[in-house]
PDB file of C-alpha atoms in Angstrom:
ATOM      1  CA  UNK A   1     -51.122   8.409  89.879  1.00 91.00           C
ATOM      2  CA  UNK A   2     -47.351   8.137  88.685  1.00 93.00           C
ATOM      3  CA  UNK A   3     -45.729   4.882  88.406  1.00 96.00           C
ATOM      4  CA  UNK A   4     -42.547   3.230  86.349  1.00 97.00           C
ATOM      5  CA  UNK A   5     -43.760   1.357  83.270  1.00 98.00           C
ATOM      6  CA  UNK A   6     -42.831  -2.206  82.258  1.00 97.00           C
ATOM      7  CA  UNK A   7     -40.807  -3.088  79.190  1.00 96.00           C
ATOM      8  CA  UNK A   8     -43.551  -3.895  77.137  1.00 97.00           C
ATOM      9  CA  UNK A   9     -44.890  -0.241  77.947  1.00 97.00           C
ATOM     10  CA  UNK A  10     -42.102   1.244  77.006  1.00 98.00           C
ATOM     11  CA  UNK A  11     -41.760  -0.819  73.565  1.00 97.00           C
ATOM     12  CA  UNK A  12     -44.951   0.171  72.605  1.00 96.00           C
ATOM     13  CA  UNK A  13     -44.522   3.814  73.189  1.00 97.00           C
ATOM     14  CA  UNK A  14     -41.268   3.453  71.088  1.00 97.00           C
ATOM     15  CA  UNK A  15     -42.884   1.993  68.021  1.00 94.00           C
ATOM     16  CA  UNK A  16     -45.477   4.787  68.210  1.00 94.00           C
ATOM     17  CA  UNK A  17     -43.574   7.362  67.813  1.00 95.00           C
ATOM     18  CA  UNK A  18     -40.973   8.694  65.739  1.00 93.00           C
ATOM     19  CA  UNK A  19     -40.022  12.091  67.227  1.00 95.00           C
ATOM     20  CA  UNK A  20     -36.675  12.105  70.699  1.00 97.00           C
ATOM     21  CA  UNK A  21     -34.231  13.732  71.476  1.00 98.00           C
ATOM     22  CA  UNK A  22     -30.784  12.486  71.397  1.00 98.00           C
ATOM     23  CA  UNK A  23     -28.077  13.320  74.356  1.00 98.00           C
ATOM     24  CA  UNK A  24     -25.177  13.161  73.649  1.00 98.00           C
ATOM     25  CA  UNK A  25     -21.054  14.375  75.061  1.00 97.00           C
ATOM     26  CA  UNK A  26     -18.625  16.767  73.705  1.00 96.00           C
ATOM     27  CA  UNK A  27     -15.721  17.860  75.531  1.00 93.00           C
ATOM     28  CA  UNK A  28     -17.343  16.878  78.937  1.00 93.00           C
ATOM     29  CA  UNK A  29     -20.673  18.560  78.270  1.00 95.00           C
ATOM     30  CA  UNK A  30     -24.077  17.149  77.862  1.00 96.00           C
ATOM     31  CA  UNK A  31     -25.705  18.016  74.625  1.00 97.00           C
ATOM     32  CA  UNK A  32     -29.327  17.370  73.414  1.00 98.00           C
ATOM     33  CA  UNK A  33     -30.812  17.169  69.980  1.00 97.00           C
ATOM     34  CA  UNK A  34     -34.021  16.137  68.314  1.00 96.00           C
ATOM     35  CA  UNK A  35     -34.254  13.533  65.771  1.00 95.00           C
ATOM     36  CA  UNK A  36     -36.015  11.296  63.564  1.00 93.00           C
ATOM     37  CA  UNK A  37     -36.067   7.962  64.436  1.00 95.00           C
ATOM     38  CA  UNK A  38     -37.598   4.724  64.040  1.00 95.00           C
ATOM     39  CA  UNK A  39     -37.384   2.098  66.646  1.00 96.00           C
ATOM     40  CA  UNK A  40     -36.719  -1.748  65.401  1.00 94.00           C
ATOM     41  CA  UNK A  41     -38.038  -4.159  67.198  1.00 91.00           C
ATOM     42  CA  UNK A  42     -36.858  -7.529  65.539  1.00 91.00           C
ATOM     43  CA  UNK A  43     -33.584  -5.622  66.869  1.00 91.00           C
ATOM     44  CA  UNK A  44     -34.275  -3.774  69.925  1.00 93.00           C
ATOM     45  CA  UNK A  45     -32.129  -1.070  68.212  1.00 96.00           C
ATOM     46  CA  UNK A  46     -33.154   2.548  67.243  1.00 97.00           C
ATOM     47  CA  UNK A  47     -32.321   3.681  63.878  1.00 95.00           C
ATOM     48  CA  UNK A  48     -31.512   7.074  62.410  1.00 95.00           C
ATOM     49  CA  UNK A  49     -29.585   8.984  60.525  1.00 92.00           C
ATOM     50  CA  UNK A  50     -27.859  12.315  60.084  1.00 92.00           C
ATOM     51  CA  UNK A  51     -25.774  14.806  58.102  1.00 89.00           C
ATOM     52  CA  UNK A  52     -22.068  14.956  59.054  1.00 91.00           C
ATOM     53  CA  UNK A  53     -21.736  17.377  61.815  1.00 93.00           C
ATOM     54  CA  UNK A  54     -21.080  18.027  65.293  1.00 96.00           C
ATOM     55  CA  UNK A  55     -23.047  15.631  66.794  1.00 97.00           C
ATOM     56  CA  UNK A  56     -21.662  12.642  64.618  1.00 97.00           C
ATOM     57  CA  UNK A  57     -18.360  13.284  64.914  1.00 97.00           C
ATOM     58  CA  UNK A  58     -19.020  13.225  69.048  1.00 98.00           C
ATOM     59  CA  UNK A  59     -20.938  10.170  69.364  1.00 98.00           C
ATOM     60  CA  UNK A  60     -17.399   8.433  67.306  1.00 97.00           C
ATOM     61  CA  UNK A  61     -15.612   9.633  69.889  1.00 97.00           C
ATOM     62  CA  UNK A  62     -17.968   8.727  72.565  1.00 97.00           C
ATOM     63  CA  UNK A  63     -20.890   5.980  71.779  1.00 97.00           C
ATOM     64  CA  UNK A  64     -22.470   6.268  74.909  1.00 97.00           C
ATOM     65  CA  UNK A  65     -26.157   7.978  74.051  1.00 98.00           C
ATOM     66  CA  UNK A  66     -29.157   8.545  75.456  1.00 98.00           C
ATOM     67  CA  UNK A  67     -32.865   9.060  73.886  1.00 98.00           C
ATOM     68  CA  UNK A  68     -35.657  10.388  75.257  1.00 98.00           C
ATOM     69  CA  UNK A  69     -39.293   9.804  73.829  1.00 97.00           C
ATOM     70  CA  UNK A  70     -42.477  11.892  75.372  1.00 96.00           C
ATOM     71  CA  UNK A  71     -46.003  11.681  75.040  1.00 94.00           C
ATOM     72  CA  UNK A  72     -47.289  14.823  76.783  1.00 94.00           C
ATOM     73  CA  UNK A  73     -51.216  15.819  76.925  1.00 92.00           C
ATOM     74  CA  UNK A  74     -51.271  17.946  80.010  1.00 93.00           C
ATOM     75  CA  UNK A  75     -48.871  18.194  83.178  1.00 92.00           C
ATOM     76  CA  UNK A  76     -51.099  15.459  84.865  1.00 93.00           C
ATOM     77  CA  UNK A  77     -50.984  13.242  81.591  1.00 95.00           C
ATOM     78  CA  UNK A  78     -47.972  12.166  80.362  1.00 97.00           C
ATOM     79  CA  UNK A  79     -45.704   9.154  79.497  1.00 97.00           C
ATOM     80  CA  UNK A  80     -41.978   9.170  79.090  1.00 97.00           C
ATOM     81  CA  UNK A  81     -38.958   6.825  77.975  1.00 98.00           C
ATOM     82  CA  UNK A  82     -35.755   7.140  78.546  1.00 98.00           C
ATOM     83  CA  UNK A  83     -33.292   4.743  76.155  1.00 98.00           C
ATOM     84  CA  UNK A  84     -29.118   4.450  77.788  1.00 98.00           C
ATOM     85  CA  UNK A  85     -27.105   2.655  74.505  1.00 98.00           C
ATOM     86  CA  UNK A  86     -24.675   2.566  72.473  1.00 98.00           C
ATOM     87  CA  UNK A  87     -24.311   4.687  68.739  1.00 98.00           C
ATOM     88  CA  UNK A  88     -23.096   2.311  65.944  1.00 97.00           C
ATOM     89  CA  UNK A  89     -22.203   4.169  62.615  1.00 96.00           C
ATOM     90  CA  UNK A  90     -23.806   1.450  59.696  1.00 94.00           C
ATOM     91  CA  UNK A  91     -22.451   1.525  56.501  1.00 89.00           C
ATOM     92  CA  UNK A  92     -22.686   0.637  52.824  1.00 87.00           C
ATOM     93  CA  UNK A  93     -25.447  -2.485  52.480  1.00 86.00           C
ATOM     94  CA  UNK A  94     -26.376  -2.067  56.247  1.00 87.00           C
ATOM     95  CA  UNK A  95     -26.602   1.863  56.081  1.00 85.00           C
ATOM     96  CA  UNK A  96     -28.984   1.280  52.820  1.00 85.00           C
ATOM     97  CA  UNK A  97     -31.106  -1.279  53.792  1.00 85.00           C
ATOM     98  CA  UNK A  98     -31.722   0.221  57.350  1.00 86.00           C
ATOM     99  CA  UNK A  99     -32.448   3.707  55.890  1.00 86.00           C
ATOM    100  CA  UNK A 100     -35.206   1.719  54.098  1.00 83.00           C
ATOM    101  CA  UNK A 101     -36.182   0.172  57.306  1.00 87.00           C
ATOM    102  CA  UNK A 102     -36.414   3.130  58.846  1.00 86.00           C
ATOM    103  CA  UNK A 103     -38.299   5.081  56.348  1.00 85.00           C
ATOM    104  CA  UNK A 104     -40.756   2.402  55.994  1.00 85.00           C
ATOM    105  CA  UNK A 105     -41.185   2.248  59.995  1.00 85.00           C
ATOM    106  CA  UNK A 106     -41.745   6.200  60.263  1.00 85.00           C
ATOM    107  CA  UNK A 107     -44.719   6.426  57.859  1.00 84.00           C
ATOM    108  CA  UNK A 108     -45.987   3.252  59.320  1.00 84.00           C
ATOM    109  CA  UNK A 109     -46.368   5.365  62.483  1.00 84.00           C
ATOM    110  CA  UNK A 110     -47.596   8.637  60.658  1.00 83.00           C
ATOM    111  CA  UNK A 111     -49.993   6.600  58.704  1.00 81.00           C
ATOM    112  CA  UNK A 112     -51.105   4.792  61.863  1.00 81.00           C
ATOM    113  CA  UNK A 113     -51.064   7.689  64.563  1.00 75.00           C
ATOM    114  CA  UNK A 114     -52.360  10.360  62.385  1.00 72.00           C
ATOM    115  CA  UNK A 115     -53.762   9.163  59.039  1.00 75.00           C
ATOM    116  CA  UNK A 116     -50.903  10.963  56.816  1.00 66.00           C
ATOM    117  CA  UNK A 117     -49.297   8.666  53.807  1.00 68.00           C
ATOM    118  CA  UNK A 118     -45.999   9.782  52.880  1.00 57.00           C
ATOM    119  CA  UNK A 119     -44.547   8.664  49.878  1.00 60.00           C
ATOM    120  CA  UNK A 120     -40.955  10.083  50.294  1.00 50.00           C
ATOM    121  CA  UNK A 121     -38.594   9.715  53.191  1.00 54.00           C
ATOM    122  CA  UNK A 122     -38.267  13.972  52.464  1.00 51.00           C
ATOM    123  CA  UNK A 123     -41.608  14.150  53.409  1.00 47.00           C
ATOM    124  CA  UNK A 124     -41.459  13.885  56.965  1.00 47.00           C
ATOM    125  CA  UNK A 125     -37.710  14.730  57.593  1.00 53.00           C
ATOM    126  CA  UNK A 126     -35.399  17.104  56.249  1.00 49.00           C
ATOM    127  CA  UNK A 127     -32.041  15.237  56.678  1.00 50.00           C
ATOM    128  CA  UNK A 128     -32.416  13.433  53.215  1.00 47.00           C
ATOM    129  CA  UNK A 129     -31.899  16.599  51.686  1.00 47.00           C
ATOM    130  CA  UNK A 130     -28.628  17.280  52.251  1.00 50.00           C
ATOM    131  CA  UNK A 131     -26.418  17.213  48.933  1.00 55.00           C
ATOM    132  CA  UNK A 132     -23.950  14.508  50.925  1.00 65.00           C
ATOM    133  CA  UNK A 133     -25.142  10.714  51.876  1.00 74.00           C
ATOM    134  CA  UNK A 134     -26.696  10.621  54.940  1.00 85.00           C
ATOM    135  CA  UNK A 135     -24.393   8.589  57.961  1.00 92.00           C
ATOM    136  CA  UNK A 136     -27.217   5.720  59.426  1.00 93.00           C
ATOM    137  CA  UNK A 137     -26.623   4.661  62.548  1.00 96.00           C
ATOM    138  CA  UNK A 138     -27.865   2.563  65.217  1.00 96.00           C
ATOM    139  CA  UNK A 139     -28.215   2.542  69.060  1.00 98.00           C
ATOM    140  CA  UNK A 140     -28.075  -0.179  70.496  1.00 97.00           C
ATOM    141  CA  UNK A 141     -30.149  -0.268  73.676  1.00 97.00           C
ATOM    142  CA  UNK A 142     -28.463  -1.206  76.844  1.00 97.00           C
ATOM    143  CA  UNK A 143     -31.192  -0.090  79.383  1.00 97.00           C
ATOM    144  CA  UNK A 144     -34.913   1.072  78.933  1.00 97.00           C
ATOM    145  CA  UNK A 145     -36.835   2.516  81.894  1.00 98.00           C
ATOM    146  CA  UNK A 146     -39.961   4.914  81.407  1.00 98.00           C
ATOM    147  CA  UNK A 147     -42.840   6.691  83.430  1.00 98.00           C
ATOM    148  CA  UNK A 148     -46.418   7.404  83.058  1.00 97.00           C
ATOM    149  CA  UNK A 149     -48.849   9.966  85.490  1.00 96.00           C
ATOM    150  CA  UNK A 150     -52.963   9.713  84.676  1.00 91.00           C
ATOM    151  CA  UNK A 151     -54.872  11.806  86.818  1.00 88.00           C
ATOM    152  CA  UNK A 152     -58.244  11.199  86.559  1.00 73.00           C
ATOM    153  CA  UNK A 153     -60.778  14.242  86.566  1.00 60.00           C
TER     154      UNK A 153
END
């Protein structure tokens, strides 16, 4: 069975998770990317954060992104959400306070899903280490549609 899931579904798969990939355009062409992120629910945003690079300076230039989230145990069992927003580059206070929000919201879900306990935001993604700040941002969501299939056996 295959059918569209409801908002609520597709909140809930957000918050337990922390693992999509980004799309993105540059120069007319579609890129994808995984990241990190954490998904704010006071908000209805997604936060994350990244290293200067390619993929920031496209989504300045173009804020319309997309994020995908899957939940894949076989080909008949699988859920997927698909997020259509908006990036928004946070800074200073905002870009602090959100990185905490964020880090606390990821090992949340690792300590909820899968019984790990981070203690370091370089624990479960590499990003921090970078020698520069890391650039927080935001997408704001403008649509959120998902799927599920369940074949029973």
């Amino acid at each position: 069975m295959r059918r569209n899931l409801d908002n609520k579904e597709c909140e809930v798969l957000l918050e337990q998770n922390y693992i999509g990939r980004l799309a993105y355009i540059s120069g007319g062409c579609p890129y994808i990317v995984p990241i990190t992120y954490f998904y704010d629910s006071e908000t209805n945003t997604i936060t994350s954060y990244s290293s200067e690079g390619h993929k920031i300076q496209e989504m300045r230039k173009n804020t319309a992104v997309c994020l995908s989230i899957d939940e894949i145990a076989s080909i008949s069992n699988w859920k997927s959400v698909l997020v259509q927003g908006n990036f928004e580059e946070l800074s200073r206070i905002d870009a602090k306070h959100m990185l905490h929000k964020f880090s606390e919201g990821v090992k949340k879900v690792l300590s909820d899903n899968f019984g790990e306990h981070p203690r370091y935001i370089s624990e479960f993604s590499a990003k921090i280490d970078a020698e520069d700040a890391p650039i927080v941002f935001r997408i704001h969501m403008n649509e959120l549609t998902g799927k599920i299939r369940i074949t029973d056996n």
